[in-house]
Amino acid sequence: MDAQESHREPRTPPDSPAVAPVVAAKEEEISALREEVGHLKQAVRSHAAVDQAIGALAAISNIRPEQAWDVLTEVSQHTNVKLRVIAEQVVEWTCDGELSEEVRSALQASLARQEPCDPPQDAQDA
């Protein structure tokens, strides 16, 4: 036995009553971390859907991305539907053309209030 080993405290057996609170605390910490990871994954998916919806609205409606963000938030507020859900519906709408009447109406009204952006310089020269 070397000098370091002789100075170590004896190990607590795994079935010792002193270990139970430590194990319980670690299990609780692991559970909380798993929950946090789940929330972060959902946030990443939501962010992707919102970004895609902004791009789709900007391209289809000839508005700036900032305006598309405003449109999404306005539609979300007027329909009382979460922004993520509105964004997902807009992305799906670009593929299948289906959108609930309430969301379609709010989207059209919000888009009508937006000032279209100038076409790109290349398009003006063509």
N, CA, C and O atoms as CSV, one atom per row, in Angstrom:
chain,resi,resn,atom,element,x,y,z
A,1,MET,N,N,0.846,-1.171,0.000
A,1,MET,CA,C,0.000,0.000,0.000
A,1,MET,C,C,0.894,1.238,0.000
A,1,MET,O,O,1.851,1.326,0.770
A,2,ASP,N,N,0.563,2.219,-0.896
A,2,ASP,CA,C,1.393,3.423,-0.952
A,2,ASP,C,C,0.901,4.453,0.053
A,2,ASP,O,O,-0.110,4.238,0.723
A,3,ALA,N,N,1.604,5.561,0.160
A,3,ALA,CA,C,1.305,6.584,1.166
A,3,ALA,C,C,-0.069,7.221,0.955
A,3,ALA,O,O,-0.767,7.521,1.923
A,4,GLN,N,N,-0.463,7.431,-0.317
A,4,GLN,CA,C,-1.759,8.058,-0.586
A,4,GLN,C,C,-2.909,7.174,-0.139
A,4,GLN,O,O,-3.883,7.667,0.431
A,5,GLU,N,N,-2.811,5.882,-0.388
A,5,GLU,CA,C,-3.888,4.966,-0.026
A,5,GLU,C,C,-4.077,4.891,1.471
A,5,GLU,O,O,-5.202,4.717,1.939
A,6,SER,N,N,-3.011,5.018,2.230
A,6,SER,CA,C,-3.130,4.918,3.681
A,6,SER,C,C,-3.850,6.129,4.277
A,6,SER,O,O,-4.370,6.032,5.389
A,7,HIS,N,N,-3.899,7.259,3.579
A,7,HIS,CA,C,-4.557,8.462,4.082
A,7,HIS,C,C,-6.014,8.602,3.633
A,7,HIS,O,O,-6.715,9.503,4.094
A,8,ARG,N,N,-6.470,7.737,2.753
A,8,ARG,CA,C,-7.859,7.807,2.280
A,8,ARG,C,C,-8.811,7.303,3.348
A,8,ARG,O,O,-8.495,6.415,4.140
A,9,GLU,N,N,-9.999,7.913,3.334
A,9,GLU,CA,C,-11.026,7.436,4.251
A,9,GLU,C,C,-11.595,6.141,3.693
A,9,GLU,O,O,-11.607,5.948,2.477
A,10,PRO,N,N,-12.056,5.271,4.539
A,10,PRO,CA,C,-12.642,4.020,4.041
A,10,PRO,C,C,-13.893,4.314,3.222
A,10,PRO,O,O,-14.641,5.242,3.531
A,11,ARG,N,N,-14.115,3.525,2.184
A,11,ARG,CA,C,-15.286,3.710,1.312
A,11,ARG,C,C,-16.546,3.277,2.033
A,11,ARG,O,O,-16.555,2.303,2.785
A,12,THR,N,N,-17.623,4.036,1.780
A,12,THR,CA,C,-18.912,3.688,2.355
A,12,THR,C,C,-19.543,2.626,1.476
A,12,THR,O,O,-19.606,2.794,0.258
A,13,PRO,N,N,-20.011,1.539,2.065
A,13,PRO,CA,C,-20.644,0.507,1.239
A,13,PRO,C,C,-21.887,1.054,0.549
A,13,PRO,O,O,-22.586,1.891,1.120
A,14,PRO,N,N,-22.177,0.594,-0.681
A,14,PRO,CA,C,-23.315,1.127,-1.440
A,14,PRO,C,C,-24.663,0.938,-0.759
A,14,PRO,O,O,-25.589,1.707,-1.018
A,15,ASP,N,N,-24.798,-0.053,0.094
A,15,ASP,CA,C,-26.083,-0.282,0.759
A,15,ASP,C,C,-26.168,0.404,2.118
A,15,ASP,O,O,-27.088,0.137,2.890
A,16,SER,N,N,-25.228,1.272,2.409
A,16,SER,CA,C,-25.213,1.988,3.677
A,16,SER,C,C,-26.338,3.019,3.713
A,16,SER,O,O,-26.640,3.632,2.689
A,17,PRO,N,N,-26.962,3.219,4.872
A,17,PRO,CA,C,-28.009,4.239,4.996
A,17,PRO,C,C,-27.506,5.646,4.672
A,17,PRO,O,O,-28.298,6.509,4.296
A,18,ALA,N,N,-26.225,5.884,4.809
A,18,ALA,CA,C,-25.666,7.210,4.519
A,18,ALA,C,C,-25.666,7.504,3.020
A,18,ALA,O,O,-25.613,8.667,2.620
A,19,VAL,N,N,-25.725,6.481,2.203
A,19,VAL,CA,C,-25.673,6.648,0.744
A,19,VAL,C,C,-27.044,7.005,0.179
A,19,VAL,O,O,-27.114,7.700,-0.835
A,20,ALA,N,N,-28.115,6.563,0.785
A,20,ALA,CA,C,-29.471,6.758,0.257
A,20,ALA,C,C,-29.803,8.219,-0.046
A,20,ALA,O,O,-30.317,8.499,-1.129
A,21,PRO,N,N,-29.531,9.169,0.863
A,21,PRO,CA,C,-29.845,10.571,0.535
A,21,PRO,C,C,-29.026,11.107,-0.639
A,21,PRO,O,O,-29.520,11.914,-1.427
A,22,VAL,N,N,-27.794,10.663,-0.751
A,22,VAL,CA,C,-26.942,11.106,-1.860
A,22,VAL,C,C,-27.486,10.570,-3.176
A,22,VAL,O,O,-27.556,11.296,-4.167
A,23,VAL,N,N,-27.870,9.299,-3.183
A,23,VAL,CA,C,-28.432,8.681,-4.388
A,23,VAL,C,C,-29.735,9.374,-4.762
A,23,VAL,O,O,-29.963,9.668,-5.935
A,24,ALA,N,N,-30.583,9.634,-3.793
A,24,ALA,CA,C,-31.859,10.305,-4.061
A,24,ALA,C,C,-31.629,11.692,-4.643
A,24,ALA,O,O,-32.320,12.098,-5.577
A,25,ALA,N,N,-30.666,12.416,-4.100
A,25,ALA,CA,C,-30.364,13.760,-4.616
A,25,ALA,C,C,-29.853,13.687,-6.042
A,25,ALA,O,O,-30.233,14.507,-6.877
A,26,LYS,N,N,-28.999,12.718,-6.333
A,26,LYS,CA,C,-28.457,12.569,-7.696
A,26,LYS,C,C,-29.561,12.168,-8.676
A,26,LYS,O,O,-29.599,12.652,-9.807
A,27,GLU,N,N,-30.453,11.287,-8.240
A,27,GLU,CA,C,-31.567,10.889,-9.109
A,27,GLU,C,C,-32.471,12.081,-9.410
A,27,GLU,O,O,-32.950,12.239,-10.533
A,28,GLU,N,N,-32.699,12.914,-8.404
A,28,GLU,CA,C,-33.510,14.120,-8.601
A,28,GLU,C,C,-32.816,15.076,-9.572
A,28,GLU,O,O,-33.462,15.670,-10.434
A,29,GLU,N,N,-31.514,15.217,-9.429
A,29,GLU,CA,C,-30.734,16.087,-10.321
A,29,GLU,C,C,-30.771,15.564,-11.755
A,29,GLU,O,O,-30.925,16.335,-12.702
A,30,ILE,N,N,-30.627,14.254,-11.904
A,30,ILE,CA,C,-30.681,13.651,-13.239
A,30,ILE,C,C,-32.050,13.869,-13.864
A,30,ILE,O,O,-32.147,14.185,-15.050
A,31,SER,N,N,-33.097,13.706,-13.088
A,31,SER,CA,C,-34.459,13.919,-13.586
A,31,SER,C,C,-34.655,15.366,-14.044
A,31,SER,O,O,-35.240,15.618,-15.097
A,32,ALA,N,N,-34.161,16.307,-13.245
A,32,ALA,CA,C,-34.288,17.730,-13.598
A,32,ALA,C,C,-33.508,18.039,-14.875
A,32,ALA,O,O,-33.971,18.804,-15.721
A,33,LEU,N,N,-32.327,17.443,-15.009
A,33,LEU,CA,C,-31.525,17.673,-16.215
A,33,LEU,C,C,-32.192,17.078,-17.449
A,33,LEU,O,O,-32.157,17.677,-18.524
A,34,ARG,N,N,-32.796,15.914,-17.300
A,34,ARG,CA,C,-33.519,15.305,-18.434
A,34,ARG,C,C,-34.683,16.197,-18.868
A,34,ARG,O,O,-34.934,16.380,-20.060
A,35,GLU,N,N,-35.382,16.743,-17.886
A,35,GLU,CA,C,-36.501,17.641,-18.197
A,35,GLU,C,C,-35.994,18.888,-18.920
A,35,GLU,O,O,-36.600,19.336,-19.894
A,36,GLU,N,N,-34.884,19.443,-18.442
A,36,GLU,CA,C,-34.309,20.628,-19.075
A,36,GLU,C,C,-33.879,20.337,-20.509
A,36,GLU,O,O,-34.098,21.157,-21.400
A,37,VAL,N,N,-33.276,19.187,-20.735
A,37,VAL,CA,C,-32.871,18.797,-22.090
A,37,VAL,C,C,-34.101,18.693,-22.990
A,37,VAL,O,O,-34.069,19.125,-24.142
A,38,GLY,N,N,-35.177,18.125,-22.469
A,38,GLY,CA,C,-36.419,18.043,-23.242
A,38,GLY,C,C,-36.944,19.412,-23.632
A,38,GLY,O,O,-37.376,19.624,-24.765
A,39,HIS,N,N,-36.903,20.349,-22.675
A,39,HIS,CA,C,-37.354,21.720,-22.960
A,39,HIS,C,C,-36.453,22.379,-24.001
A,39,HIS,O,O,-36.939,23.084,-24.885
A,40,LEU,N,N,-35.165,22.159,-23.902
A,40,LEU,CA,C,-34.228,22.754,-24.862
A,40,LEU,C,C,-34.433,22.182,-26.265
A,40,LEU,O,O,-34.365,22.914,-27.253
A,41,LYS,N,N,-34.682,20.889,-26.351
A,41,LYS,CA,C,-34.955,20.282,-27.661
A,41,LYS,C,C,-36.218,20.877,-28.282
A,41,LYS,O,O,-36.251,21.174,-29.476
A,42,GLN,N,N,-37.255,21.048,-27.461
A,42,GLN,CA,C,-38.489,21.654,-27.950
A,42,GLN,C,C,-38.250,23.086,-28.397
A,42,GLN,O,O,-38.799,23.521,-29.410
A,43,ALA,N,N,-37.435,23.822,-27.653
A,43,ALA,CA,C,-37.133,25.209,-28.022
A,43,ALA,C,C,-36.416,25.273,-29.358
A,43,ALA,O,O,-36.694,26.157,-30.169
A,44,VAL,N,N,-35.503,24.354,-29.597
A,44,VAL,CA,C,-34.781,24.329,-30.877
A,44,VAL,C,C,-35.752,24.031,-32.014
A,44,VAL,O,O,-35.692,24.669,-33.065
A,45,ARG,N,N,-36.647,23.064,-31.810
A,45,ARG,CA,C,-37.633,22.744,-32.858
A,45,ARG,C,C,-38.557,23.934,-33.113
A,45,ARG,O,O,-38.865,24.247,-34.263
A,46,SER,N,N,-38.997,24.593,-32.049
A,46,SER,CA,C,-39.868,25.756,-32.188
A,46,SER,C,C,-39.167,26.879,-32.936
A,46,SER,O,O,-39.749,27.518,-33.813
A,47,HIS,N,N,-37.917,27.110,-32.578
A,47,HIS,CA,C,-37.137,28.170,-33.225
A,47,HIS,C,C,-37.001,27.882,-34.720
A,47,HIS,O,O,-37.113,28.794,-35.540
A,48,ALA,N,N,-36.763,26.635,-35.073
A,48,ALA,CA,C,-36.634,26.263,-36.486
A,48,ALA,C,C,-37.943,26.516,-37.234
A,48,ALA,O,O,-37.929,27.041,-38.348
A,49,ALA,N,N,-39.066,26.148,-36.630
A,49,ALA,CA,C,-40.361,26.359,-37.283
A,49,ALA,C,C,-40.644,27.845,-37.472
A,49,ALA,O,O,-41.148,28.253,-38.518
A,50,VAL,N,N,-40.323,28.651,-36.467
A,50,VAL,CA,C,-40.546,30.100,-36.569
A,50,VAL,C,C,-39.656,30.687,-37.654
A,50,VAL,O,O,-40.115,31.505,-38.450
A,51,ASP,N,N,-38.397,30.286,-37.699
A,51,ASP,CA,C,-37.492,30.781,-38.743
A,51,ASP,C,C,-37.987,30.406,-40.136
A,51,ASP,O,O,-37.937,31.222,-41.056
A,52,GLN,N,N,-38.465,29.174,-40.292
A,52,GLN,CA,C,-38.979,28.737,-41.592
A,52,GLN,C,C,-40.218,29.535,-41.990
A,52,GLN,O,O,-40.366,29.927,-43.147
A,53,ALA,N,N,-41.098,29.769,-41.032
A,53,ALA,CA,C,-42.318,30.541,-41.318
A,53,ALA,C,C,-41.974,31.980,-41.685
A,53,ALA,O,O,-42.585,32.553,-42.587
A,54,ILE,N,N,-41.007,32.562,-40.996
A,54,ILE,CA,C,-40.576,33.922,-41.334
A,54,ILE,C,C,-40.059,33.962,-42.766
A,54,ILE,O,O,-40.428,34.847,-43.537
A,55,GLY,N,N,-39.217,33.016,-43.119
A,55,GLY,CA,C,-38.685,32.962,-44.483
A,55,GLY,C,C,-39.777,32.780,-45.521
A,55,GLY,O,O,-39.767,33.429,-46.567
A,56,ALA,N,N,-40.716,31.896,-45.228
A,56,ALA,CA,C,-41.812,31.648,-46.173
A,56,ALA,C,C,-42.654,32.895,-46.373
A,56,ALA,O,O,-42.943,33.275,-47.507
A,57,LEU,N,N,-43.051,33.537,-45.276
A,57,LEU,CA,C,-43.870,34.748,-45.388
A,57,LEU,C,C,-43.120,35.871,-46.093
A,57,LEU,O,O,-43.695,36.592,-46.909
A,58,ALA,N,N,-41.844,36.017,-45.779
A,58,ALA,CA,C,-41.049,37.071,-46.410
A,58,ALA,C,C,-40.971,36.845,-47.914
A,58,ALA,O,O,-41.133,37.783,-48.694
A,59,ALA,N,N,-40.727,35.615,-48.319
A,59,ALA,CA,C,-40.592,35.311,-49.746
A,59,ALA,C,C,-41.929,35.411,-50.486
A,59,ALA,O,O,-42.003,36.006,-51.561
A,60,ILE,N,N,-42.962,34.837,-49.919
A,60,ILE,CA,C,-44.270,34.811,-50.578
A,60,ILE,C,C,-44.898,36.196,-50.647
A,60,ILE,O,O,-45.531,36.549,-51.642
A,61,SER,N,N,-44.722,36.972,-49.594
A,61,SER,CA,C,-45.409,38.258,-49.484
A,61,SER,C,C,-44.543,39.463,-49.815
A,61,SER,O,O,-45.007,40.601,-49.744
A,62,ASN,N,N,-43.294,39.221,-50.173
A,62,ASN,CA,C,-42.374,40.301,-50.528
A,62,ASN,C,C,-42.245,41.322,-49.387
A,62,ASN,O,O,-42.345,42.532,-49.589
A,63,ILE,N,N,-42.020,40.784,-48.183
A,63,ILE,CA,C,-41.800,41.644,-47.027
A,63,ILE,C,C,-40.469,41.264,-46.386
A,63,ILE,O,O,-39.915,40.199,-46.656
A,64,ARG,N,N,-39.971,42.149,-45.536
A,64,ARG,CA,C,-38.715,41.886,-44.837
A,64,ARG,C,C,-38.940,40.869,-43.717
A,64,ARG,O,O,-40.056,40.742,-43.213
A,65,PRO,N,N,-37.900,40.153,-43.328
A,65,PRO,CA,C,-38.047,39.181,-42.235
A,65,PRO,C,C,-38.591,39.802,-40.947
A,65,PRO,O,O,-39.359,39.158,-40.234
A,66,GLU,N,N,-38.207,41.034,-40.641
A,66,GLU,CA,C,-38.720,41.690,-39.435
A,66,GLU,C,C,-40.236,41.853,-39.521
A,66,GLU,O,O,-40.950,41.699,-38.530
A,67,GLN,N,N,-40.710,42.167,-40.723
A,67,GLN,CA,C,-42.155,42.314,-40.916
A,67,GLN,C,C,-42.847,40.958,-40.776
A,67,GLN,O,O,-43.932,40.860,-40.201
A,68,ALA,N,N,-42.211,39.921,-41.305
A,68,ALA,CA,C,-42.788,38.577,-41.208
A,68,ALA,C,C,-42.899,38.163,-39.742
A,68,ALA,O,O,-43.882,37.537,-39.344
A,69,TRP,N,N,-41.894,38.513,-38.942
A,69,TRP,CA,C,-41.948,38.244,-37.499
A,69,TRP,C,C,-43.144,38.978,-36.881
A,69,TRP,O,O,-43.895,38.408,-36.090
A,70,ASP,N,N,-43.304,40.242,-37.255
A,70,ASP,CA,C,-44.436,41.022,-36.744
A,70,ASP,C,C,-45.767,40.375,-37.126
A,70,ASP,O,O,-46.693,40.316,-36.317
A,71,VAL,N,N,-45.851,39.897,-38.351
A,71,VAL,CA,C,-47.077,39.242,-38.825
A,71,VAL,C,C,-47.361,38.006,-37.971
A,71,VAL,O,O,-48.486,37.814,-37.509
A,72,LEU,N,N,-46.357,37.180,-37.764
A,72,LEU,CA,C,-46.555,35.958,-36.976
A,72,LEU,C,C,-47.011,36.274,-35.557
A,72,LEU,O,O,-47.940,35.652,-35.041
A,73,THR,N,N,-46.348,37.253,-34.925
A,73,THR,CA,C,-46.733,37.582,-33.548
A,73,THR,C,C,-48.135,38.177,-33.496
A,73,THR,O,O,-48.897,37.902,-32.569
A,74,GLU,N,N,-48.471,38.985,-34.485
A,74,GLU,CA,C,-49.808,39.585,-34.524
A,74,GLU,C,C,-50.878,38.514,-34.717
A,74,GLU,O,O,-51.903,38.527,-34.034
A,75,VAL,N,N,-50.645,37.597,-35.636
A,75,VAL,CA,C,-51.610,36.513,-35.872
A,75,VAL,C,C,-51.758,35.672,-34.606
A,75,VAL,O,O,-52.868,35.289,-34.235
A,76,SER,N,N,-50.648,35.392,-33.954
A,76,SER,CA,C,-50.682,34.614,-32.718
A,76,SER,C,C,-51.526,35.318,-31.652
A,76,SER,O,O,-52.341,34.686,-30.980
A,77,GLN,N,N,-51.329,36.609,-31.506
A,77,GLN,CA,C,-52.073,37.361,-30.497
A,77,GLN,C,C,-53.557,37.452,-30.831
A,77,GLN,O,O,-54.402,37.309,-29.947
A,78,HIS,N,N,-53.881,37.689,-32.105
A,78,HIS,CA,C,-55.287,37.866,-32.492
A,78,HIS,C,C,-56.072,36.559,-32.489
A,78,HIS,O,O,-57.290,36.562,-32.311
A,79,THR,N,N,-55.383,35.454,-32.682
A,79,THR,CA,C,-56.076,34.162,-32.698
A,79,THR,C,C,-55.949,33.432,-31.363
A,79,THR,O,O,-56.579,32.396,-31.152
A,80,ASN,N,N,-55.130,33.980,-30.462
A,80,ASN,CA,C,-54.871,33.347,-29.169
A,80,ASN,C,C,-54.313,31.933,-29.337
A,80,ASN,O,O,-54.679,31.010,-28.609
A,81,VAL,N,N,-53.419,31.791,-30.316
A,81,VAL,CA,C,-52.744,30.523,-30.598
A,81,VAL,C,C,-51.254,30.770,-30.416
A,81,VAL,O,O,-50.737,31.812,-30.820
A,82,LYS,N,N,-50.573,29.823,-29.816
A,82,LYS,CA,C,-49.137,29.997,-29.572
A,82,LYS,C,C,-48.396,30.276,-30.874
A,82,LYS,O,O,-48.736,29.745,-31.932
A,83,LEU,N,N,-47.380,31.118,-30.767
A,83,LEU,CA,C,-46.577,31.500,-31.928
A,83,LEU,C,C,-46.007,30.271,-32.631
A,83,LEU,O,O,-46.030,30.195,-33.859
A,84,ARG,N,N,-45.502,29.316,-31.869
A,84,ARG,CA,C,-44.931,28.103,-32.456
A,84,ARG,C,C,-45.958,27.376,-33.317
A,84,ARG,O,O,-45.637,26.903,-34.407
A,85,VAL,N,N,-47.186,27.290,-32.828
A,85,VAL,CA,C,-48.252,26.587,-33.554
A,85,VAL,C,C,-48.595,27.343,-34.836
A,85,VAL,O,O,-48.776,26.730,-35.888
A,86,ILE,N,N,-48.684,28.668,-34.752
A,86,ILE,CA,C,-48.937,29.477,-35.953
A,86,ILE,C,C,-47.822,29.250,-36.967
A,86,ILE,O,O,-48.088,29.053,-38.153
A,87,ALA,N,N,-46.576,29.279,-36.502
A,87,ALA,CA,C,-45.436,29.073,-37.399
A,87,ALA,C,C,-45.508,27.704,-38.065
A,87,ALA,O,O,-45.291,27.592,-39.272
A,88,GLU,N,N,-45.807,26.675,-37.302
A,88,GLU,CA,C,-45.925,25.325,-37.876
A,88,GLU,C,C,-47.042,25.271,-38.909
A,88,GLU,O,O,-46.892,24.627,-39.948
A,89,GLN,N,N,-48.161,25.941,-38.635
A,89,GLN,CA,C,-49.278,25.953,-39.586
A,89,GLN,C,C,-48.897,26.686,-40.868
A,89,GLN,O,O,-49.268,26.257,-41.960
A,90,VAL,N,N,-48.157,27.789,-40.742
A,90,VAL,CA,C,-47.722,28.537,-41.927
A,90,VAL,C,C,-46.782,27.684,-42.768
A,90,VAL,O,O,-46.894,27.660,-43.993
A,91,VAL,N,N,-45.865,26.991,-42.123
A,91,VAL,CA,C,-44.937,26.126,-42.866
A,91,VAL,C,C,-45.714,25.030,-43.591
A,91,VAL,O,O,-45.447,24.753,-44.761
A,92,GLU,N,N,-46.667,24.410,-42.909
A,92,GLU,CA,C,-47.485,23.378,-43.553
A,92,GLU,C,C,-48.324,23.962,-44.685
A,92,GLU,O,O,-48.516,23.321,-45.719
A,93,TRP,N,N,-48.819,25.167,-44.488
A,93,TRP,CA,C,-49.635,25.852,-45.496
A,93,TRP,C,C,-48.856,26.017,-46.799
A,93,TRP,O,O,-49.431,25.917,-47.883
A,94,THR,N,N,-47.569,26.266,-46.699
A,94,THR,CA,C,-46.770,26.428,-47.920
A,94,THR,C,C,-46.673,25.124,-48.695
A,94,THR,O,O,-46.396,25.130,-49.894
A,95,CYS,N,N,-46.899,24.010,-48.019
A,95,CYS,CA,C,-46.823,22.699,-48.685
A,95,CYS,C,C,-48.180,22.211,-49.176
A,95,CYS,O,O,-48.300,21.705,-50.291
A,96,ASP,N,N,-49.205,22.368,-48.331
A,96,ASP,CA,C,-50.501,21.787,-48.694
A,96,ASP,C,C,-51.600,22.805,-48.958
A,96,ASP,O,O,-52.695,22.431,-49.377
A,97,GLY,N,N,-51.329,24.083,-48.722
A,97,GLY,CA,C,-52.305,25.132,-49.014
A,97,GLY,C,C,-53.457,25.201,-48.039
A,97,GLY,O,O,-54.395,25.967,-48.261
A,98,GLU,N,N,-53.422,24.419,-46.956
A,98,GLU,CA,C,-54.522,24.409,-46.001
A,98,GLU,C,C,-54.162,25.210,-44.763
A,98,GLU,O,O,-53.076,25.072,-44.200
A,99,LEU,N,N,-55.110,26.056,-44.354
A,99,LEU,CA,C,-54.935,26.897,-43.182
A,99,LEU,C,C,-56.320,27.144,-42.602
A,99,LEU,O,O,-57.268,27.369,-43.353
A,100,SER,N,N,-56.452,27.106,-41.295
A,100,SER,CA,C,-57.770,27.331,-40.688
A,100,SER,C,C,-58.270,28.722,-41.095
A,100,SER,O,O,-57.475,29.630,-41.338
A,101,GLU,N,N,-59.581,28.874,-41.165
A,101,GLU,CA,C,-60.176,30.143,-41.597
A,101,GLU,C,C,-59.773,31.282,-40.667
A,101,GLU,O,O,-59.488,32.387,-41.128
A,102,GLU,N,N,-59.746,31.021,-39.366
A,102,GLU,CA,C,-59.379,32.050,-38.402
A,102,GLU,C,C,-57.933,32.524,-38.619
A,102,GLU,O,O,-57.664,33.725,-38.621
A,103,VAL,N,N,-57.025,31.588,-38.798
A,103,VAL,CA,C,-55.623,31.945,-39.002
A,103,VAL,C,C,-55.445,32.600,-40.372
A,103,VAL,O,O,-54.709,33.578,-40.505
A,104,ARG,N,N,-56.114,32.064,-41.380
A,104,ARG,CA,C,-56.012,32.648,-42.726
A,104,ARG,C,C,-56.493,34.101,-42.729
A,104,ARG,O,O,-55.853,34.968,-43.325
A,105,SER,N,N,-57.595,34.359,-42.077
A,105,SER,CA,C,-58.150,35.713,-42.019
A,105,SER,C,C,-57.196,36.663,-41.293
A,105,SER,O,O,-56.931,37.767,-41.768
A,106,ALA,N,N,-56.685,36.228,-40.142
A,106,ALA,CA,C,-55.748,37.073,-39.384
A,106,ALA,C,C,-54.456,37.288,-40.168
A,106,ALA,O,O,-53.882,38.377,-40.139
A,107,LEU,N,N,-54.006,36.263,-40.860
A,107,LEU,CA,C,-52.776,36.364,-41.665
A,107,LEU,C,C,-52.972,37.348,-42.816
A,107,LEU,O,O,-52.116,38.198,-43.060
A,108,GLN,N,N,-54.081,37.236,-43.513
A,108,GLN,CA,C,-54.352,38.157,-44.619
A,108,GLN,C,C,-54.455,39.597,-44.125
A,108,GLN,O,O,-53.921,40.507,-44.758
A,109,ALA,N,N,-55.131,39.809,-43.009
A,109,ALA,CA,C,-55.283,41.166,-42.476
A,109,ALA,C,C,-53.929,41.747,-42.080
A,109,ALA,O,O,-53.639,42.908,-42.369
A,110,SER,N,N,-53.111,40.950,-41.427
A,110,SER,CA,C,-51.798,41.431,-40.995
A,110,SER,C,C,-50.888,41.703,-42.191
A,110,SER,O,O,-50.181,42.710,-42.224
A,111,LEU,N,N,-50.910,40.810,-43.162
A,111,LEU,CA,C,-50.076,41.009,-44.363
A,111,LEU,C,C,-50.515,42.242,-45.143
A,111,LEU,O,O,-49.682,42.929,-45.735
A,112,ALA,N,N,-51.818,42.529,-45.149
A,112,ALA,CA,C,-52.328,43.694,-45.884
A,112,ALA,C,C,-51.801,44.997,-45.288
A,112,ALA,O,O,-51.710,46.007,-45.985
A,113,ARG,N,N,-51.457,44.978,-44.007
A,113,ARG,CA,C,-50.938,46.181,-43.351
A,113,ARG,C,C,-49.430,46.358,-43.549
A,113,ARG,O,O,-48.870,47.369,-43.124
A,114,GLN,N,N,-48.779,45.410,-44.176
A,114,GLN,CA,C,-47.326,45.480,-44.350
A,114,GLN,C,C,-46.974,46.183,-45.654
A,114,GLN,O,O,-47.649,46.016,-46.670
A,115,GLU,N,N,-45.936,46.949,-45.610
A,115,GLU,CA,C,-45.422,47.640,-46.791
A,115,GLU,C,C,-44.454,46.690,-47.507
A,115,GLU,O,O,-43.482,46.239,-46.901
A,116,PRO,N,N,-44.704,46.377,-48.788
A,116,PRO,CA,C,-43.774,45.472,-49.475
A,116,PRO,C,C,-42.381,46.101,-49.590
A,116,PRO,O,O,-42.233,47.319,-49.684
A,117,CYS,N,N,-41.385,45.243,-49.578
A,117,CYS,CA,C,-40.022,45.765,-49.710
A,117,CYS,C,C,-39.682,45.947,-51.193
A,117,CYS,O,O,-40.334,45.379,-52.069
A,118,ASP,N,N,-38.667,46.736,-51.446
A,118,ASP,CA,C,-38.231,46.967,-52.815
A,118,ASP,C,C,-37.650,45.673,-53.373
A,118,ASP,O,O,-37.024,44.899,-52.649
A,119,PRO,N,N,-37.864,45.446,-54.671
A,119,PRO,CA,C,-37.268,44.245,-55.268
A,119,PRO,C,C,-35.745,44.344,-55.241
A,119,PRO,O,O,-35.197,45.446,-55.217
A,120,PRO,N,N,-35.063,43.207,-55.244
A,120,PRO,CA,C,-33.605,43.232,-55.276
A,120,PRO,C,C,-33.084,44.004,-56.486
A,120,PRO,O,O,-33.743,44.036,-57.525
A,121,GLN,N,N,-31.952,44.604,-56.368
A,121,GLN,CA,C,-31.354,45.409,-57.448
A,121,GLN,C,C,-31.236,44.610,-58.740
A,121,GLN,O,O,-31.485,45.151,-59.817
A,122,ASP,N,N,-30.860,43.329,-58.655
A,122,ASP,CA,C,-30.717,42.495,-59.850
A,122,ASP,C,C,-32.033,42.368,-60.589
A,122,ASP,O,O,-32.048,42.364,-61.820
A,123,ALA,N,N,-33.151,42.262,-59.857
A,123,ALA,CA,C,-34.455,42.108,-60.486
A,123,ALA,C,C,-34.874,43.379,-61.188
A,123,ALA,O,O,-35.578,43.317,-62.196
A,124,GLN,N,N,-34.457,44.549,-60.677
A,124,GLN,CA,C,-34.794,45.817,-61.308
A,124,GLN,C,C,-34.024,45.990,-62.610
A,124,GLN,O,O,-34.531,46.607,-63.546
A,125,ASP,N,N,-32.805,45.454,-62.685
A,125,ASP,CA,C,-31.986,45.595,-63.888
A,125,ASP,C,C,-32.418,44.674,-65.009
A,125,ASP,O,O,-32.096,44.914,-66.172
A,126,ALA,N,N,-33.145,43.623,-64.667
A,126,ALA,CA,C,-33.507,42.608,-65.682
A,126,ALA,C,C,-34.564,43.100,-66.620
A,126,ALA,O,O,-34.976,42.372,-67.524
